[in-house]
Coordinates of C-alpha atoms and ligand atoms in Angstrom, one line a residue:
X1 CA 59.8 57.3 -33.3
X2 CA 60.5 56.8 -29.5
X3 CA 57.8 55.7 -28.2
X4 CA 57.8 55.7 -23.8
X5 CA 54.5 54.2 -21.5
X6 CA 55.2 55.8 -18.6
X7 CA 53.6 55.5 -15.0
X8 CA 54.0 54.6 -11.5
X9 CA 54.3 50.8 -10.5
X10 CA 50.8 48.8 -11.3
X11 CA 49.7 51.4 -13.6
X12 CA 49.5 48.6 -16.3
X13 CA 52.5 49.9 -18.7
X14 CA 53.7 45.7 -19.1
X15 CA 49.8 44.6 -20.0
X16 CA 50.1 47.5 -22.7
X17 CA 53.4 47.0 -23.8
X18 CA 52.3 42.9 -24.5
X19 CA 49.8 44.3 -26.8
X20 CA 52.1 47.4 -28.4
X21 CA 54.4 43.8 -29.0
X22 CA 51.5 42.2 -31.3
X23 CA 51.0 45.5 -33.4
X24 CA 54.5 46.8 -33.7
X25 CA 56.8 43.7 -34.4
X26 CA 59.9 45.5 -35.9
X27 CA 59.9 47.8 -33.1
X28 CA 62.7 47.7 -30.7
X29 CA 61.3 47.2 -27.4
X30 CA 63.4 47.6 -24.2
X31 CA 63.1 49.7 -20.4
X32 CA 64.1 51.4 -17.7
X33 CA 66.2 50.7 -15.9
X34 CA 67.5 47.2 -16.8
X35 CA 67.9 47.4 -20.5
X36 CA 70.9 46.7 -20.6
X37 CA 73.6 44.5 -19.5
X38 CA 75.5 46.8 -17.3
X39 CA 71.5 48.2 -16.6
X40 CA 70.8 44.9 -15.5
X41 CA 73.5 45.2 -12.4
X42 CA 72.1 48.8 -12.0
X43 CA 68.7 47.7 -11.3
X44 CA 69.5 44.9 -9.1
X45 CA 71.3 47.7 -6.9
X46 CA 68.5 50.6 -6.7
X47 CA 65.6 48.3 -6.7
X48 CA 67.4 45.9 -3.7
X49 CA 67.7 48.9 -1.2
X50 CA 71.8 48.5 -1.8
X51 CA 72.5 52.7 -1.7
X52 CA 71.3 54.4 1.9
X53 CA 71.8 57.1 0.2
X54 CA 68.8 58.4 -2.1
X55 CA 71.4 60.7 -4.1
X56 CA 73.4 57.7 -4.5
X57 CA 70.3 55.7 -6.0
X58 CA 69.6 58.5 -7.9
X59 CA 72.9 58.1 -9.7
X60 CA 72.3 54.2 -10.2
X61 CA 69.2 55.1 -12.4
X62 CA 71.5 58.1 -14.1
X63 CA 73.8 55.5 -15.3
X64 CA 71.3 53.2 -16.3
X65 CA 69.9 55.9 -18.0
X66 CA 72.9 56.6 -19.6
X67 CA 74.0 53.6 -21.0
X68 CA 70.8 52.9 -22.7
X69 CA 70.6 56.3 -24.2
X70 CA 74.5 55.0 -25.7
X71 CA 73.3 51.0 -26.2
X72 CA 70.1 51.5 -27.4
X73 CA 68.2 54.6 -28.0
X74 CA 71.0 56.3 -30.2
X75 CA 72.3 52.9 -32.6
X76 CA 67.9 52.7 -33.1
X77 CA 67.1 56.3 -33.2
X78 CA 66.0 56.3 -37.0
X79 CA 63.5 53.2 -36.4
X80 CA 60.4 52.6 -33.9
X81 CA 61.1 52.1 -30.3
X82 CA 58.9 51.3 -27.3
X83 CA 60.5 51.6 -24.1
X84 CA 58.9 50.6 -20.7
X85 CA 60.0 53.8 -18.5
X86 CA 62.9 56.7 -19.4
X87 CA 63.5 60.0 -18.0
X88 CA 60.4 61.2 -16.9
X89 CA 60.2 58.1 -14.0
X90 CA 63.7 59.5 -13.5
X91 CA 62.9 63.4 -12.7
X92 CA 59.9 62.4 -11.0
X93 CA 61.1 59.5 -8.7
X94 CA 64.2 60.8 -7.4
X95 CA 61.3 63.1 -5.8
X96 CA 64.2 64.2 -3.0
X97 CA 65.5 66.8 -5.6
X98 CA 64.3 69.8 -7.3
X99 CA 62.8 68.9 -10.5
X100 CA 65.2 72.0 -12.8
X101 CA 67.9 70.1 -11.4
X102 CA 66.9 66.5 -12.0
X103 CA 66.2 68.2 -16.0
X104 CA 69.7 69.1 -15.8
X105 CA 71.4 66.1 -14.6
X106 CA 69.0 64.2 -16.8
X107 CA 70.0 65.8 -20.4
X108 CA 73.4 65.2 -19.8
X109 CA 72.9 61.5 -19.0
X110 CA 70.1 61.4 -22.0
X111 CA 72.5 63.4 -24.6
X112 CA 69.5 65.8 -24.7
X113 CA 67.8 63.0 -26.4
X114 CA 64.2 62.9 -25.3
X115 CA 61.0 60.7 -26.2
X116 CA 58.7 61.5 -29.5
X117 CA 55.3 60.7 -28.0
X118 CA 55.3 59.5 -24.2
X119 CA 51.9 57.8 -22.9
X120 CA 51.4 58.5 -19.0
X121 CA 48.7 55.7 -17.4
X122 CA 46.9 57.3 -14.8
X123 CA 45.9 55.8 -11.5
X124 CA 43.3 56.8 -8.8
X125 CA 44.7 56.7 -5.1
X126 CA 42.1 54.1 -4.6
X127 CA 43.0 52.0 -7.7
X128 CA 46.7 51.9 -6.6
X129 CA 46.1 50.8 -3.4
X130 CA 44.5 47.9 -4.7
X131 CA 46.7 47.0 -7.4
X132 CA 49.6 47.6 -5.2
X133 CA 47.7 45.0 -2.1
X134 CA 47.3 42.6 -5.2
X135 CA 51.4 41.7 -5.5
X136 CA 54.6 41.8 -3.5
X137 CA 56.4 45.1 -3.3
X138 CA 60.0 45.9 -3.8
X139 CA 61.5 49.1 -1.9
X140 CA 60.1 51.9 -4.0
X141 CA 56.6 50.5 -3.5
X142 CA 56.9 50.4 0.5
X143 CA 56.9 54.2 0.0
X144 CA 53.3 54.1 -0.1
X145 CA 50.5 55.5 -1.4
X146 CA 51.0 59.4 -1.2
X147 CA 54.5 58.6 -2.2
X148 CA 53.6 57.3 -5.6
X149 CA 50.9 59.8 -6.4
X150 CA 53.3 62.6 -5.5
X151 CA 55.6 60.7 -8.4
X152 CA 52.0 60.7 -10.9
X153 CA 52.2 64.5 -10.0
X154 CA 56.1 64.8 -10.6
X155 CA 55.4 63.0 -14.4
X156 CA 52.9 65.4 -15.3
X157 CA 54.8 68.3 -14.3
X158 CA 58.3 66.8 -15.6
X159 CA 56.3 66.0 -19.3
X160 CA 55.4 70.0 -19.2
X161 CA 58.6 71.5 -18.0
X162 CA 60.1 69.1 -20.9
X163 CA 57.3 70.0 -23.6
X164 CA 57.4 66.4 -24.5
X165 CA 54.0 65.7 -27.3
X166 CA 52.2 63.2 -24.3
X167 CA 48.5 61.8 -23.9
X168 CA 47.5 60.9 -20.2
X169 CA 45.0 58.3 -20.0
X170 CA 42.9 56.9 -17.2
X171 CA 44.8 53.6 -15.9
X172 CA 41.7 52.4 -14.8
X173 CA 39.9 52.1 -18.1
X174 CA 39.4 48.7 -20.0
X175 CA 42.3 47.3 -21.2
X176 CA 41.0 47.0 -24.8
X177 CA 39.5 51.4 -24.0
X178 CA 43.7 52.0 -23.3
X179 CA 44.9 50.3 -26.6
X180 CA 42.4 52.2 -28.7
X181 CA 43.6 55.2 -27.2
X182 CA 46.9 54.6 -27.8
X183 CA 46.8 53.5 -31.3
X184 CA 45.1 56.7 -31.9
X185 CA 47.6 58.6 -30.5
X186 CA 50.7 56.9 -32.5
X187 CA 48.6 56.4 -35.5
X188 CA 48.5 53.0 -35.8
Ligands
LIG1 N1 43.2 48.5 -17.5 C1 43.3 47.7 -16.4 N2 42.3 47.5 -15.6 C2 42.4 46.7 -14.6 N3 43.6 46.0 -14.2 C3 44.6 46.2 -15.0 C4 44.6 47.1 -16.1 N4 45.8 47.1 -16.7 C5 46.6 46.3 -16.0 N5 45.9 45.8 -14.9 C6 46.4 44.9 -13.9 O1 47.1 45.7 -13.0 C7 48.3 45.0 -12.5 C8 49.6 45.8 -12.9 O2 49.6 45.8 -14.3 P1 51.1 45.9 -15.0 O3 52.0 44.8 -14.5 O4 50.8 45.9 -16.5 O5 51.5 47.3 -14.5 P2 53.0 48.0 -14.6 O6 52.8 49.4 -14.8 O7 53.8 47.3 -15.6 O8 53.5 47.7 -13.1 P3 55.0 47.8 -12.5 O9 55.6 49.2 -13.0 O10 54.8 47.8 -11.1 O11 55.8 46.7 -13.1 C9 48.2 43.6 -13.1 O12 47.6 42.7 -12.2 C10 47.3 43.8 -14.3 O13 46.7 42.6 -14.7
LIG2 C1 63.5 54.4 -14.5 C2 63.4 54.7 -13.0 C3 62.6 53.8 -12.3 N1 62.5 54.0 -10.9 C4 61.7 53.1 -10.1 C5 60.2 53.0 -10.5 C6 59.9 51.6 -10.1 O1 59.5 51.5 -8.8 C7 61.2 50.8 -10.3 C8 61.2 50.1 -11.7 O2 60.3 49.0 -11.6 P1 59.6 48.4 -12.9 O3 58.9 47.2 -12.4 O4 60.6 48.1 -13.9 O5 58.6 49.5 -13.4 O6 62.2 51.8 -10.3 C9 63.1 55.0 -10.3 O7 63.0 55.2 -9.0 N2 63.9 55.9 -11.0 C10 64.1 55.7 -12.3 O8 64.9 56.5 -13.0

């Protein structure tokens, strides 16, 4: 299965994904962007502010995307992977866009490969701000508030449009309350 926690920055994807490391430890864990080595270069450039242009940063994350769909997803397709991030932060950040065409440019990037079961944390205007006032921000963050619940928004609709199997869960719940829920949702 491919397994994606997806959500907008703080959300707590990397506190779930420590635990998802403990319970599935033949899975193939890896991200978005950055997952691999030409990803790496990729995400230095769209997180740094590098392209003025939020087309051209678009297409930094579509090659990221990309790439990992050919270095990773495909050679691991037949065994368990858990990937921080994929396509749906790609549709729904590049929020300058209209979403059919973001699909479009997306499946050719992702080999019409999509997730199995994706896992969307949830987060309340108010709980973002905090999280976001409790650690240094790169460029995406400095978009604000509105800016990031527009992306929440953008997930939710991108996971429909896509009909990908999804359970949203409410990023403010205890940590161990979001595990559970998740195990129940793969299974485990
Ligand atoms: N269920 C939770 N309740 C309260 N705080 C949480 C919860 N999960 C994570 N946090 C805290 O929220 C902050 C962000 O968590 P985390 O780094 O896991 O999010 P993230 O989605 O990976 O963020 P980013 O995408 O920005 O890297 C951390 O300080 C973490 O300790
Ligand atoms: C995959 C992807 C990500 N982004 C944004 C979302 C975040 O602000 C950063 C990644 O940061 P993280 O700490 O690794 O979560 O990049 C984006 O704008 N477009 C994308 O396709």
């Amino acid at each position: 299965m491919y397994v994606v926690i997806e959500g907008i920055d703080t959300a707590g994807k990397s506190t779930q994904l420590d635990l998802l490391q403990k319970k599935f430890k033949d899975a193939i864990f890896t991200k978005e962007p950055g997952g691999t080595q030409l990803g790496v270069k990729l995400r230095a450039m769209a997180l740094g502010g590098e392209a003025k242009s939020k087309i051209a940063e678009m297409f930094l994350f579509l090659a990221d995307r990309a790439e990992h769909i050919e270095e990773v997803i495909k050679p691991n397709i037949n065994n368990t992977i858990i990937s921080d991030r994929s396509v749906i932060s790609g549709i729904a950040y590049a929020s300058q866009l209209d979403i059919d065409k973001l699909v479009d440019l997306n499946l050719i990037a992702t080999e019409n490969i999509l997730p199995s079961h994706v896992i969307l944390l949830e987060l309340t205007p108010e709980e973002l701000k905090f999280r976001l006032s409790q650690k240094e921000n790169d460029s995406i963050e400095l978009r604000g508030i509105d800016y990031l619940i527009n992306i929440q928004n953008r997930m939710k609709i991108t996971l429909e449009k896509l009909n990908i199997n999804y359970i949203a869960i409410d990023a403010s719940l205890k940590i161990e309350e979001i595990e559970k829920k998740i195990e129940d949702f793969l299974n485990v």
